[in-house]
Amino acid sequence: MSDLDHPQYDAIVIGAGVAGIYQLYKLLELGLDATVLETGSGPGGTWYWNRYPGARFDSESYTYGYSFSKELLEEWEWSEHFAGQPETLRYLNHVVDKFDLRQHMQFDCQVNAASYDEHNNLWRLTLDDGRELTTRYLLAAMGMLSAATMPKIEGIDDFQGGSWHTYHWPHEPVELAGQRVAVIGTGATGVQVISEIADQVGELTVFQRRPNWCAPLHNGPIDPIDQAQIKASYDEIFDICRRTPGGFLHGPDPRKFHEVSEAERLELWERLYEARGFSVWMSNFVDVGIRPEANASYSAFIADKIRQRVHDADTAELLIPKDHGFGTRRVPLETRYYEAYNRDNVHLVDLNATPIERITQNGIQTTAREYQFDIIIYATGFDAITGAFDRIDFRGVGGAALRDQWKDGPNTFLGMQTSGFPNLLMLSGPLGGSVSTNYPRGIETAVDWISELLAYMRANGHERVEPLPSAEAEWLQRVDEMYSFQLASKVKSWFTGYNSNVEGRDRIRTLIWPGGAPRYREHLERVASNGYEGFALS
Ligand code: NAP
């Protein structure tokens, strides 16, 4: 067999983020010859790129770290309940060095295309530096929120000041003091930026299209007593994360909204509003995400909180979502976000009343006036989950393009594979469980499952795996049906593949596994224990 016919690697992983790092660790453990290809100049993925002011977890730090090494858990000390980006990036670099993974990683290289060679059962990758690499297994670990999208607004290149998408925030410090700054976008990212810089900049103008329901993060330092307690209870922490739908420390209250009196409801809701992290979203009555009247009642409760926190009544009303209920889009957690709007130097522009017409040399022109800025920050989000796949020209059996296959919505089995693309394994694939949970918890599940699949294939002499179209169709139907009961399935958000800045993403489609992590794991375990039922192995 010539070199071109025989793969150079057993496995190539695209992406050195949370998923790619752990996947590489497991591939090496299996004794496979593996490498990671990463566009950035170092590992870290989302935490390498998102260096914008205020970037931090909404997951408790100690639920975000990897659980696979007791030694790692014992030696790493998180400084805050919700660590900031620099600390998380240090953590991921520490993991890479501790397990000697860096020598298997290649940085500053972008995969432009990947095509499956059916004759030789291998993948051929074309990189932007002109290289062609071949591999038997291709593991897509590009991340679920890594295809950043700029708004489709005229004149973006005309602006003479500094302007960045938050994902591409400069590595060098950006001078904000005294500057006139614009932020476009009020998702979880925009909310963090706004809260962080409101008291640092000269003037801050927020351009808001749709407000989100935000709630307090309640971050704080981890004192030595808490630190010891956390380290002593990692087994319990991960056990709780395994049992909750979101993979967090926060599970639902088993009671239904109508089963309790109004006084009891308010008592729970006040407690949730004061509780740390995603309790406010995930520890509510089980039916708040399903029953419109329950959701409306909770939304009204949160709306009152916003009114209490924002002094100007008109501004408060603009900040209260009217088009969707609480928790039907990803809830941004915040630290003094609403209070930022009480500052004299912070201004809110409602883009529904006065849309942006264009970016000018000096700032932003809306239908009402031109605003002058030194800096424009685009917190305009991502082409979620499938966007990272679309940016690589994946070609499967017979040269079929993945972009075409997923044009009207993605099809996968378990979020792990899509038919016609053998040996392409997806760590955060559409319709999978890792994209709807506390990410590292979901990723550990996906990586462990894929690694066991590869071990099984080796033990049984298989070198090709692909899902059956029938299993895929059934999976999509299951996901669709399950999601249709949830109010979130009707709302335009990245959960439902909505992005106004990308062609074809202006409608709602199912992108995530909506059934919670424990049930997802049950499916994975059942499929594996039935000899990978639903997959064709050869
Ligand atoms: P996002 O939630 O999609 O928000 C993008 C924002 O930009 C929205 O407010 C959107 O308005 C606005 N926008 C987009 N195009 C626009 C245009 N042309 N004109 C005006 N406004 C425009 O994106 P994100 O805030 O980056 O967050 C994405 C996800 O990343 C989060 O949901 C979360 O999962 C993750 N994240 C996590 C953390 C954390 O762990 N703490 C922090 C940040 C992000 P519309 O709503 O009207 O479309």
Coordinates of C-alpha atoms and ligand atoms in Angstrom, one line a residue:
M1 CA 0.0 0.0 0.0
S2 CA 1.4 3.4 -0.9
D3 CA 1.7 6.2 1.7
L4 CA -1.2 8.0 0.2
D5 CA -3.5 4.9 0.7
H6 CA -2.5 4.2 4.2
P7 CA -3.5 6.8 6.9
Q8 CA -0.8 8.8 8.5
Y9 CA -2.7 8.8 11.8
D10 CA -5.2 6.5 13.5
A11 CA -7.1 9.5 14.6
I12 CA -7.1 13.3 14.0
V13 CA -9.0 15.5 16.4
I14 CA -10.0 18.9 15.1
G15 CA -10.0 21.4 17.9
A16 CA -7.9 21.7 21.2
G17 CA -10.7 22.9 23.4
V18 CA -12.4 21.2 26.4
A19 CA -13.5 18.3 24.1
G20 CA -10.3 17.9 22.0
I21 CA -8.0 17.8 25.0
Y22 CA -9.8 15.0 26.8
Q23 CA -10.4 13.1 23.5
L24 CA -6.7 13.2 22.8
Y25 CA -5.9 11.9 26.3
K26 CA -8.3 9.0 25.7
L27 CA -7.0 8.2 22.2
L28 CA -3.4 8.1 23.5
E29 CA -4.6 5.9 26.4
L30 CA -6.0 3.5 23.8
G31 CA -2.5 3.4 22.2
L32 CA -3.7 5.1 19.0
D33 CA -1.4 7.4 17.0
A34 CA -3.4 10.7 17.3
T35 CA -2.9 14.4 16.7
V36 CA -4.9 17.5 17.4
L37 CA -5.2 20.3 14.8
E38 CA -6.0 23.7 16.2
T39 CA -6.6 27.0 14.6
G40 CA -5.5 29.0 17.7
S41 CA -1.9 29.3 18.8
G42 CA -2.6 27.3 22.0
P43 CA -5.1 25.0 23.6
G44 CA -8.3 26.1 25.3
G45 CA -10.8 26.5 22.5
T46 CA -13.6 28.8 23.7
W47 CA -11.4 29.9 26.6
Y48 CA -8.5 30.6 24.2
W49 CA -10.6 32.8 22.0
N50 CA -13.1 34.6 24.3
R51 CA -10.8 37.1 26.0
Y52 CA -13.4 39.8 26.2
P53 CA -13.8 41.7 29.5
G54 CA -16.0 39.9 31.9
A55 CA -15.7 36.4 30.3
R56 CA -16.3 33.7 32.9
F57 CA -18.2 30.5 33.6
D58 CA -21.9 30.3 34.5
S59 CA -21.1 26.8 35.7
E60 CA -19.6 26.4 39.1
S61 CA -15.9 26.1 38.6
Y62 CA -15.7 22.8 40.4
T63 CA -18.4 21.3 38.1
Y64 CA -16.5 22.5 35.0
G65 CA -13.1 20.8 35.6
Y66 CA -12.4 17.3 34.3
S67 CA -13.4 14.5 36.6
F68 CA -11.2 11.8 35.1
S69 CA -8.1 12.3 37.3
K70 CA -8.3 12.4 41.1
E71 CA -4.8 13.8 41.2
L72 CA -5.8 16.7 38.9
L73 CA -8.9 17.4 41.1
E74 CA -6.7 17.4 44.2
E75 CA -4.0 19.7 43.0
W76 CA -6.1 22.3 41.1
E77 CA -7.6 25.1 43.2
W78 CA -10.3 27.3 41.6
S79 CA -10.1 30.8 43.1
E80 CA -13.8 31.7 42.5
H81 CA -17.1 29.9 42.4
F82 CA -17.3 31.0 38.8
A83 CA -13.8 31.3 37.4
G84 CA -12.9 34.0 34.9
Q85 CA -11.5 33.3 31.4
P86 CA -7.8 33.7 32.3
E87 CA -8.0 31.2 35.1
T88 CA -9.9 28.7 33.0
L89 CA -7.3 29.0 30.2
R90 CA -4.5 28.4 32.7
Y91 CA -6.4 25.4 33.9
L92 CA -6.7 23.9 30.5
N93 CA -3.0 24.6 29.8
H94 CA -2.2 22.9 33.0
V95 CA -4.1 19.8 32.0
V96 CA -2.4 19.7 28.6
D97 CA 1.0 19.9 30.3
K98 CA 0.3 17.6 33.2
F99 CA -0.7 14.8 30.8
D100 CA 2.0 15.6 28.3
L101 CA -0.5 16.3 25.5
R102 CA 1.1 19.4 23.9
Q103 CA 3.5 17.3 21.8
H104 CA 0.5 15.7 20.1
M105 CA -1.0 19.1 19.2
Q106 CA -0.5 21.2 16.1
F107 CA -1.4 24.9 16.5
D108 CA -2.0 27.7 14.0
C109 CA -3.4 25.4 11.4
Q110 CA -6.9 25.4 10.0
V111 CA -8.6 22.5 8.4
N112 CA -10.3 23.7 5.2
A113 CA -11.6 20.5 3.8
A114 CA -12.0 16.8 4.8
S115 CA -13.1 14.2 2.4
Y116 CA -13.7 10.5 2.9
D117 CA -11.8 8.1 0.7
E118 CA -14.1 5.2 0.4
H119 CA -11.7 3.0 -1.4
N120 CA -9.1 3.2 1.3
N121 CA -11.4 3.9 4.2
L122 CA -9.6 7.0 5.4
W123 CA -10.2 10.7 5.7
R124 CA -8.0 13.2 3.7
L125 CA -7.7 16.6 5.3
T126 CA -6.6 19.8 3.5
L127 CA -5.1 22.4 5.7
D128 CA -4.8 26.1 5.0
D129 CA -1.0 25.8 5.0
G130 CA -1.2 23.5 2.0
R131 CA -0.6 20.2 3.8
E132 CA -2.7 17.1 3.3
L133 CA -3.1 14.7 6.2
T134 CA -4.8 11.4 6.3
T135 CA -6.4 9.6 9.1
R136 CA -8.7 6.6 9.8
Y137 CA -10.9 8.3 12.4
L138 CA -11.8 12.0 12.3
L139 CA -13.0 13.5 15.5
A140 CA -14.8 16.8 15.2
A141 CA -14.2 18.8 18.4
M142 CA -14.6 22.2 17.0
G143 CA -16.9 23.3 19.7
M144 CA -20.6 24.3 19.7
L145 CA -20.2 28.0 19.8
S146 CA -17.0 28.6 17.8
A147 CA -18.4 30.0 14.5
A148 CA -18.7 33.6 15.5
T149 CA -21.1 35.7 13.4
M150 CA -20.8 39.4 12.6
P151 CA -24.0 41.3 12.0
K152 CA -25.1 41.9 8.4
I153 CA -24.8 45.7 8.6
E154 CA -23.3 47.9 5.9
G155 CA -20.1 49.8 6.6
I156 CA -18.5 47.6 9.2
D157 CA -15.1 48.0 7.6
D158 CA -15.5 51.8 7.3
F159 CA -15.2 52.3 11.1
Q160 CA -12.0 54.1 12.0
G161 CA -11.9 53.1 15.7
G162 CA -11.2 49.7 17.3
S163 CA -13.9 47.0 16.7
W164 CA -14.0 43.4 17.5
H165 CA -16.4 40.4 17.8
T166 CA -16.1 39.3 21.4
Y167 CA -14.8 35.9 20.2
H168 CA -11.9 37.6 18.5
W169 CA -11.0 39.9 21.3
P170 CA -7.4 41.0 21.1
H171 CA -4.7 39.3 23.1
E172 CA -3.1 42.6 23.9
P173 CA -4.9 44.8 26.6
V174 CA -7.5 47.2 25.1
E175 CA -7.5 50.6 26.7
L176 CA -11.1 51.3 27.7
A177 CA -10.8 54.1 30.2
G178 CA -12.5 57.3 29.0
Q179 CA -13.5 55.7 25.7
R180 CA -16.8 56.0 24.0
V181 CA -17.9 52.3 23.6
A182 CA -20.7 50.6 21.8
V183 CA -21.9 47.1 22.5
I184 CA -24.2 45.4 20.0
G185 CA -25.9 42.3 21.4
T186 CA -27.3 41.4 24.7
G187 CA -26.9 37.6 24.9
A188 CA -24.8 36.0 27.7
T189 CA -21.7 37.5 26.2
G190 CA -23.0 41.1 25.8
V191 CA -24.4 41.0 29.3
Q192 CA -21.0 40.0 30.8
V193 CA -19.2 42.7 28.8
I194 CA -21.6 45.4 29.7
S195 CA -21.6 44.6 33.4
E196 CA -17.8 44.5 33.4
I197 CA -17.0 47.7 31.5
A198 CA -19.8 50.0 32.6
D199 CA -17.7 51.6 35.2
Q200 CA -14.4 51.5 33.3
V201 CA -15.3 53.3 30.1
G202 CA -16.2 56.9 29.4
E203 CA -19.6 56.4 27.8
L204 CA -21.2 53.0 27.1
T205 CA -24.1 52.7 24.6
V206 CA -25.8 49.3 24.4
F207 CA -27.7 48.5 21.1
Q208 CA -30.3 46.0 22.0
R209 CA -32.6 44.1 19.6
R210 CA -34.2 41.5 21.9
P211 CA -33.6 41.6 25.6
N212 CA -32.9 38.3 27.5
W213 CA -34.0 37.2 31.0
C214 CA -30.9 37.7 33.1
A215 CA -30.5 36.8 36.7
P216 CA -27.7 37.2 39.3
L217 CA -24.7 34.8 39.2
H218 CA -23.8 35.3 42.9
N219 CA -20.1 34.8 42.3
G220 CA -17.5 35.0 45.1
P221 CA -14.1 33.9 46.1
I222 CA -13.6 30.3 47.4
D223 CA -12.2 30.6 50.9
P224 CA -9.9 27.9 52.3
I225 CA -12.7 26.2 54.2
D226 CA -14.9 26.0 51.0
Q227 CA -11.8 24.8 49.1
A228 CA -11.2 21.9 51.5
Q229 CA -14.9 21.1 51.4
I230 CA -15.0 21.1 47.6
K231 CA -12.0 18.8 47.4
A232 CA -13.4 16.4 49.9
S233 CA -16.7 16.2 48.1
Y234 CA -15.8 15.8 44.4
D235 CA -17.4 12.4 44.2
E236 CA -20.6 13.8 45.5
I237 CA -20.4 16.9 43.2
F238 CA -20.0 14.7 40.1
D239 CA -22.6 12.3 41.3
I240 CA -25.2 15.2 41.5
C241 CA -24.1 16.4 38.1
R242 CA -24.7 13.0 36.7
R243 CA -28.2 12.9 38.1
T244 CA -29.4 16.4 37.0
P245 CA -30.8 17.0 33.5
G246 CA -28.4 19.9 32.9
G247 CA -25.3 18.2 34.4
F248 CA -25.2 21.0 37.0
L249 CA -25.5 21.0 40.8
H250 CA -29.0 22.3 40.2
G251 CA -31.9 19.8 39.7
P252 CA -35.6 20.6 39.3
D253 CA -38.0 20.9 42.2
P254 CA -40.2 17.8 41.7
R255 CA -43.4 19.7 42.5
K256 CA -45.6 21.2 39.8
F257 CA -46.5 24.8 39.7
H258 CA -50.2 24.2 40.5
E259 CA -49.5 21.8 43.4
V260 CA -48.3 24.6 45.7
S261 CA -49.9 27.8 47.1
E262 CA -48.8 31.2 45.8
A263 CA -47.0 31.8 49.1
E264 CA -45.0 28.6 48.7
R265 CA -44.2 29.5 45.1
L266 CA -42.9 32.9 46.0
E267 CA -40.9 31.5 48.8
L268 CA -39.1 29.1 46.4
W269 CA -38.7 31.8 43.8
E270 CA -37.2 34.3 46.2
R271 CA -34.8 31.6 47.3
L272 CA -33.8 30.8 43.8
Y273 CA -33.2 34.4 42.9
E274 CA -30.7 34.6 45.8
A275 CA -29.1 31.2 45.0
R276 CA -25.8 30.7 43.2
G277 CA -25.6 29.9 39.5
F278 CA -28.3 28.3 37.4
S279 CA -30.6 27.4 40.3
V280 CA -32.8 30.3 39.2
W281 CA -33.3 28.5 35.9
M282 CA -32.9 24.8 36.7
S283 CA -34.2 24.3 40.3
N284 CA -37.7 25.6 39.6
F285 CA -41.0 23.6 39.5
V286 CA -40.7 20.9 36.9
D287 CA -43.3 22.3 34.6
V288 CA -42.2 25.9 34.4
G289 CA -40.5 25.2 31.0
I290 CA -43.6 23.4 29.7
R291 CA -46.8 25.0 31.0
P292 CA -47.4 28.5 29.6
E293 CA -49.3 29.8 32.7
A294 CA -46.5 28.6 35.0
N295 CA -43.9 30.1 32.8
A296 CA -45.8 33.4 32.6
S297 CA -46.1 33.6 36.3
Y298 CA -42.4 33.0 36.9
S299 CA -41.5 35.5 34.1
A300 CA -43.7 38.1 35.8
F301 CA -41.8 37.5 39.1
I302 CA -38.5 38.0 37.4
A303 CA -39.8 41.1 35.5
D304 CA -40.6 42.7 38.9
K305 CA -37.0 42.0 40.0
I306 CA -35.8 43.8 36.9
R307 CA -38.2 46.7 37.7
Q308 CA -36.8 46.9 41.2
R309 CA -33.2 47.0 40.0
V310 CA -33.5 49.5 37.2
H311 CA -34.4 53.0 38.4
D312 CA -35.8 54.4 35.1
A313 CA -39.1 52.8 34.4
D314 CA -38.9 53.1 30.6
T315 CA -35.4 51.5 30.6
A316 CA -36.6 48.7 32.8
E317 CA -39.5 48.0 30.4
L318 CA -37.1 47.8 27.5
L319 CA -34.9 45.3 29.4
I320 CA -37.8 43.0 30.1
P321 CA -38.4 40.4 27.3
K322 CA -41.9 40.5 25.9
D323 CA -41.5 37.9 23.1
H324 CA -40.5 34.9 25.2
G325 CA -40.8 33.5 28.7
F326 CA -38.1 33.0 31.2
G327 CA -35.7 30.1 30.5
T328 CA -36.9 29.5 26.9
R329 CA -33.6 31.0 25.7
R330 CA -30.2 30.5 27.4
V331 CA -30.4 32.6 30.6
P332 CA -27.4 35.0 31.0
L333 CA -26.2 35.1 34.6
E334 CA -24.9 38.5 35.6
T335 CA -23.2 40.6 38.2
R336 CA -24.8 44.0 38.6
Y337 CA -26.0 44.0 34.9
Y338 CA -29.2 45.8 35.5
E339 CA -27.6 48.3 37.9
A340 CA -25.3 49.3 35.0
Y341 CA -28.3 51.0 33.4
N342 CA -28.6 53.3 36.5
R343 CA -25.3 54.9 35.7
D344 CA -25.2 58.2 33.9
N345 CA -22.6 57.0 31.4
V346 CA -24.7 54.0 30.2
H347 CA -27.3 54.4 27.5
L348 CA -29.7 51.9 26.0
V349 CA -30.8 52.1 22.4
D350 CA -33.8 50.1 21.4
L351 CA -33.1 48.8 17.9
N352 CA -36.7 47.9 17.4
A353 CA -37.6 51.6 17.6
T354 CA -34.5 52.9 15.8
P355 CA -32.7 50.1 13.8
I356 CA -29.1 50.5 12.8
E357 CA -28.8 51.7 9.2
R358 CA -25.1 51.4 8.8
I359 CA -21.7 51.6 10.6
T360 CA -20.0 54.9 9.7
Q361 CA -16.4 56.0 9.9
N362 CA -17.1 57.5 13.3
G363 CA -19.7 55.2 14.8
I364 CA -23.2 53.9 14.3
Q365 CA -26.0 55.5 12.3
T366 CA -29.5 54.5 13.3
T367 CA -32.7 55.7 11.8
A368 CA -32.7 58.4 14.5
R369 CA -29.1 59.7 14.5
E370 CA -25.4 59.0 14.3
Y371 CA -23.7 57.9 17.5
Q372 CA -19.9 58.5 17.7
F373 CA -17.6 55.9 19.2
D374 CA -14.0 55.0 19.8
I375 CA -14.7 51.3 20.1
I376 CA -17.5 49.0 18.8
I377 CA -17.9 45.6 20.4
Y378 CA -19.9 43.1 18.5
A379 CA -21.4 40.6 21.0
T380 CA -23.5 39.2 18.2
G381 CA -23.2 35.5 18.8
F382 CA -22.5 32.3 16.8
D383 CA -23.8 30.1 14.1
A384 CA -24.3 27.5 16.8
I385 CA -23.4 23.8 16.7
T386 CA -23.6 23.2 12.9
G387 CA -21.8 26.4 12.0
A388 CA -18.3 25.0 12.8
F389 CA -19.1 22.0 10.6
D390 CA -20.2 24.3 7.8
R391 CA -16.9 26.1 7.8
I392 CA -15.0 22.9 6.8
D393 CA -15.9 21.3 3.5
F394 CA -16.7 17.9 4.8
R395 CA -17.3 15.4 2.0
G396 CA -18.6 11.9 2.6
V397 CA -19.3 8.8 0.6
G398 CA -19.5 9.7 -3.1
G399 CA -18.3 13.2 -2.5
A400 CA -21.6 14.3 -0.8
A401 CA -21.2 17.6 1.0
L402 CA -22.2 17.7 4.7
R403 CA -23.4 21.3 4.2
D404 CA -25.9 20.0 1.6
Q405 CA -27.0 17.1 3.8
W406 CA -27.7 19.4 6.7
K407 CA -29.2 22.3 4.6
D408 CA -32.7 21.8 6.0
G409 CA -31.6 20.8 9.4
P410 CA -29.0 18.3 10.7
N411 CA -29.6 14.6 11.0
T412 CA -27.4 12.5 13.4
F413 CA -27.7 9.4 15.4
L414 CA -27.2 10.3 19.1
G415 CA -25.4 13.5 18.0
M416 CA -22.4 11.3 17.4
Q417 CA -22.4 10.5 13.7
T418 CA -24.3 11.4 10.5
S419 CA -25.0 8.8 7.8
G420 CA -22.8 8.9 4.7
F421 CA -19.8 10.1 6.7
P422 CA -18.1 7.0 8.1
N423 CA -15.6 7.3 10.9
L424 CA -16.5 11.0 11.4
L425 CA -17.2 11.2 15.1
M426 CA -18.7 14.3 16.6
L427 CA -18.0 15.4 20.2
S428 CA -20.5 18.2 20.1
G429 CA -22.7 17.2 17.3
P430 CA -26.2 18.4 16.6
L431 CA -29.1 16.6 18.4
G432 CA -26.6 15.2 20.9
G433 CA -26.4 15.5 24.7
S434 CA -23.1 17.4 25.1
V435 CA -24.6 20.5 23.5
S436 CA -27.4 20.8 26.1
T437 CA -25.5 20.2 29.3
N438 CA -22.8 21.7 31.5
Y439 CA -20.3 21.3 28.7
P440 CA -17.4 19.3 30.3
R441 CA -19.8 16.9 31.9
G442 CA -21.5 16.2 28.5
I443 CA -18.1 16.1 26.8
E444 CA -16.7 13.5 29.2
T445 CA -19.8 11.3 28.4
A446 CA -19.3 11.7 24.7
V447 CA -15.5 11.2 24.8
D448 CA -15.8 8.1 27.0
W449 CA -18.5 6.6 24.7
I450 CA -16.6 7.3 21.5
S451 CA -13.4 5.9 23.1
E452 CA -15.2 2.7 24.1
L453 CA -16.6 2.4 20.6
L454 CA -13.1 2.6 19.1
A455 CA -11.9 0.0 21.6
Y456 CA -14.8 -2.3 20.7
M457 CA -14.1 -1.9 17.0
R458 CA -10.5 -2.8 17.5
A459 CA -11.4 -5.8 19.6
N460 CA -13.8 -7.0 17.0
G461 CA -11.7 -6.2 13.9
H462 CA -13.9 -3.4 12.6
E463 CA -12.4 -0.3 11.0
R464 CA -15.5 1.5 9.7
V465 CA -18.5 2.8 11.6
E466 CA -21.5 4.7 10.3
P467 CA -25.1 5.2 11.5
L468 CA -28.0 3.5 9.8
P469 CA -30.4 6.1 8.2
S470 CA -33.3 4.4 10.0
A471 CA -31.7 4.9 13.4
E472 CA -31.0 8.5 12.5
A473 CA -34.6 9.1 11.4
E474 CA -35.9 7.6 14.6
W475 CA -33.5 9.7 16.7
L476 CA -34.6 12.9 15.0
Q477 CA -38.2 12.0 15.5
R478 CA -37.6 11.3 19.2
V479 CA -35.7 14.6 19.7
D480 CA -38.4 16.6 17.8
E481 CA -41.2 15.0 19.7
M482 CA -39.6 15.5 23.1
Y483 CA -38.6 19.1 22.3
S484 CA -42.1 20.0 21.0
F485 CA -43.4 19.8 24.6
Q486 CA -41.0 22.4 25.8
L487 CA -41.8 26.1 25.4
A488 CA -38.1 26.7 24.3
S489 CA -38.8 24.8 21.1
K490 CA -41.0 27.6 19.7
V491 CA -38.5 30.4 20.5
K492 CA -35.9 31.8 18.2
S493 CA -32.5 31.2 19.8
W494 CA -29.3 29.3 19.2
F495 CA -30.9 26.3 20.8
T496 CA -33.2 26.2 17.8
G497 CA -30.6 27.2 15.2
Y498 CA -31.7 30.8 14.8
N499 CA -29.2 33.4 13.7
S500 CA -30.4 36.4 11.8
N501 CA -26.9 36.9 10.3
V502 CA -26.6 33.6 8.5
E503 CA -28.4 32.6 5.4
G504 CA -31.0 29.9 6.1
R505 CA -30.8 30.3 9.9
D506 CA -33.9 32.4 10.2
R507 CA -36.3 29.6 11.0
I508 CA -36.6 27.3 14.0
R509 CA -35.2 23.8 13.8
T510 CA -34.2 21.3 16.5
L511 CA -30.5 21.4 17.3
I512 CA -30.1 20.0 20.8
W513 CA -31.0 16.8 22.7
P514 CA -33.8 18.1 25.0
G515 CA -34.3 15.1 27.2
G516 CA -31.6 15.8 29.9
A517 CA -28.2 14.1 30.5
P518 CA -29.3 11.0 32.4
R519 CA -31.8 9.9 29.8
Y520 CA -29.3 10.7 27.0
R521 CA -26.7 8.4 28.8
E522 CA -29.3 5.7 29.0
H523 CA -29.6 5.8 25.2
L524 CA -25.9 5.7 24.8
E525 CA -25.5 2.8 27.2
R526 CA -28.3 0.8 25.6
V527 CA -26.9 1.2 22.1
A528 CA -23.4 0.2 23.3
S529 CA -24.6 -2.8 25.2
N530 CA -26.6 -4.0 22.2
G531 CA -23.4 -4.2 20.1
Y532 CA -23.8 -0.6 18.9
E533 CA -27.2 -1.2 17.6
G534 CA -28.1 1.5 14.9
F535 CA -24.6 1.6 13.6
A536 CA -23.2 -0.4 10.7
L537 CA -19.7 -1.7 11.7
S538 CA -17.5 -3.3 9.2
Ligands
NAP1 P1 -26.3 35.1 21.6 O1 -26.9 34.6 22.8 O2 -26.7 34.5 20.3 O3 -26.5 36.7 21.5 C1 -26.2 37.5 20.4 C2 -26.8 38.8 20.6 O4 -26.5 39.7 19.5 C3 -28.3 38.8 20.7 O5 -28.7 39.8 21.6 C4 -28.8 39.2 19.3 O6 -30.0 39.8 19.2 C5 -27.7 40.2 19.0 N1 -27.6 40.4 17.5 C6 -27.1 39.5 16.6 N2 -27.1 40.0 15.4 C7 -27.6 41.3 15.6 C8 -27.8 42.3 14.6 N3 -27.5 42.2 13.3 N4 -28.2 43.5 15.1 C9 -28.4 43.7 16.4 N5 -28.3 42.7 17.4 C10 -27.8 41.5 16.9 O7 -24.7 35.1 21.6 P2 -23.7 35.2 22.9 O8 -24.2 36.3 23.8 O9 -22.3 35.2 22.4 O10 -24.0 33.8 23.7 C11 -24.0 32.6 23.0 C12 -23.9 31.5 24.0 O11 -22.5 31.4 24.4 C13 -24.6 31.6 25.3 O12 -26.0 31.4 25.2 C14 -23.9 30.7 26.2 O13 -24.3 29.4 26.0 C15 -22.5 30.8 25.7 N6 -21.8 31.8 26.6 C16 -21.6 31.3 27.9 C17 -21.0 32.1 28.8 C18 -20.8 31.6 30.2 O14 -20.7 30.5 30.4 N7 -20.8 32.5 31.1 C19 -20.8 33.5 28.5 C20 -21.0 33.9 27.2 C21 -21.6 33.1 26.3 P3 -31.3 38.8 19.0 O15 -31.5 38.1 20.3 O16 -32.4 39.8 18.7 O17 -31.0 37.9 17.9

